[in-house]
C-alpha cells in the first residue's frame, strides 16, 4: 500500500469528521428557537443525513471502520435510531473481493492449486466482513467446510486505521471533553493486530471449545454452569486462511427465518449470555466481540447458538477474574464495601471515595436488558442521573468551571475491565435488537458465584477465631457459643447477639463475616442495617419531645410543619402518625420505584412527603406505614424541635444509653 493511499484515507476520515461535527453544531444553533415537534423532526433528519455519510465512508474505506460501524450499530441503547438503521447494513455483506485475489491468497498460503485442495468451491462468498470473506467448499474427502480468506493488504490498512482512529478520538476528546474514548481505543490498538493472524484465531477457537465442553463435575445442587452451544471444528489454519467445519445456521438478523423455524429468541440470547458468563468467570478466556454477525442459530431443534469468530479473544488473570466476579455480585447484592474492594482489586482508581455513585455507575452495566424502545426511555433517565452524580461529585470537590469540563471520575480504567464492559454492552445490544428481555443478574450469578466461592478459603467452622474473641459473660453465653460453633459457617454468615438481664449484660457475642463477599469479621461494634427496627426509635424520639413539652399528641401536624398541610393532610394529628392511621401508608412508594436512590436524600424525601396525599381518611383505618413512617416522624421531629434529626437522636437516646458510634439513622458521617 502506497503512502498516497494511506494519506488519502486519513484525509477522508478527518474531513468527514469535521463535516459532521459542524453540521451538528449548526443544527444545534438553528433549533434553539423552534417548537419541540419541529425540533425533533430536524434532529431526525440530521441524524439520518450524517449516518448515511458515515456509512458511505465506512464502506469505502472498509477495514477497521467497518468493525467500528458494526459495533456502533449494536448500540440501540445509545445511538439515535437513524444511525442504528443505517449502520445495521454493515452487519450484512460488504462488496466481495474478486475471485482471483481470493484464489491467489489460498494457493499461496496452502502451497497447492485450488483443484487439489477442494472438490467444490462456491464462487459467491457466504459473507464478506471487514478483514476477510468466507466461502463454502467441499474438501477432497467430502467434508463440508467454510474457508475464511483474509483480504489482500488488509493488515497495513488496519494498522494505519488504528492510528487514524486514535488521532480522531484525541481530537474529539479535545473538542468535546465529556466524550473521551481514549481508553477504549488504546485497548483496541493492543488487541486488533492479533486478529490478523488466523493461526491465533484457530488456537483460540480450540481453547474456548474445549473449555465450554468441559462438564462441571458434581455441582452443589445449584443452577448448572454447563452451557449448550456449538462451535465449528477447526480443520486447518495458516496466517491468512482458516478452514472450519460447515454448520448450517440462521443469521440472527434474519427475523423471518427465525420465526419460520420457531426459534425461541429469549432462550437463544440467554444461552449465548450463559456461554459468555462461562468464558469470563469460569475460564478467564473470552471472545471480546459478541456482535450479532458472530452468531448463527442451528436449524435443527433445539436451535442451539453457534459461536463464530474468535479472533478477538481475551485472557484475564485469576485475580482479575475474581475481581470481575466480585464487582458483579456486589452490584447484585447492593454491597458497596465489596464493590469498592472489587474496584481496588481491579486497579480501578476512583478519584473520590463515593460508594453510592460507584454503585450507580457499575449497576448500569448489569441492569436488566431492555427492548430497544424502552432502552431509549431509560437512557434519558440515566443521563439525568449521570448529570446529577457528576454535579454531586463536582460540588464535593469544589471544582471550577474549566476543571468541571475536563472532569472524569474514573482516573484509570484497566483494559481488561473495558473489554469486559464492551462485551456486556454488545450482549445488551444483542437482546435489544432481537427485542427480548433478559435478566443478566440471574443468568450470570451462578457463574460468578462459582468463581468466587471456589477461590474462597473457607476457614474451618470450628476455628475458634470464627467467634470474636471477647469475654464470656455467663453460662448461657458459653452454651450459645458452643451451639454457634456446632452450626458453623455453613449455616451462619455473620451475627451479633446481645442480651441484658436485670440491667446486666449476660450475652455479648459476635461471629462470622460481614458479607458473602466481604470477608471482614463481625465485631461487637460492627454496624448493620436494622430496617424497620428504627421505627421504634423514631417513635421514641417523638415521645421524648412530648415529655419535653415541645409537642402534643393531639396537635395537628401542619401546625408544626406548615408545608405538610396540603392535599387533605391538614386533618392529620401527631397520634395518627404514631399508630399508623394517617392514611399515608403508600406515600413515597412511587418515588422509590422510579428513583430508588432518592431514599438517600433526606431533604428530598421530606419534600416529597409534604406533597403526598392520604389514601384513607386520617384515623379511619390502621395500615402499616412500611416506608413513610421514618420521614413522617422525622419531619415532625425536626420541625417541632427546630434541630436536625441526628442531634435529637443523640440527645434523646444515644447519650443517655452510652452507645456513641453504635446507632445511626441514615448513613453515618465518615
Ligand atoms: C481453558 O483453557 C485454557 C487453555 O487450554 C486452560 O489453561 C484453562 O485451564 C481452561 N479453563 C478451564 C476452566 O478449564
Ligand atoms: C419478527 O417477526 C415477528 C413476527 O412477524 C414480529 O412480531 C417481530 O416484531 C419481529 N421482530 C423484529 C425484531 O423485527
Ligand atoms: C390511635 O391512637 C388514637 C389516639 O390515642 C386512638 O384514639 C385510636 O383508637 C388509635 N387507633 C388504633 C387503630 O389503635
XYZ file of C-alpha atoms and ligand atoms in Angstrom, residues 553-554 575-576 578-581 619 621-622, ligand 3:
25
model
C -50.240 14.040 70.659
C -53.454 15.943 69.882
C -51.123 10.446 67.190
C -52.245 9.393 63.678
C -47.653 7.197 65.676
C -50.281 4.487 65.316
C -50.204 4.145 61.527
C -53.633 5.681 60.902
C -57.941 7.940 61.890
C -58.057 2.719 59.230
C -54.794 1.393 60.555
C -54.667 5.575 67.515
O -54.480 6.494 68.557
C -55.627 7.282 68.881
C -55.246 8.300 69.960
O -54.714 7.640 71.079
C -56.768 6.374 69.368
O -57.941 7.142 69.629
C -57.054 5.362 68.258
O -58.008 4.443 68.721
C -55.787 4.615 67.858
N -56.109 3.781 66.725
C -55.833 2.475 66.686
C -56.291 1.751 65.474
O -55.200 1.915 67.569
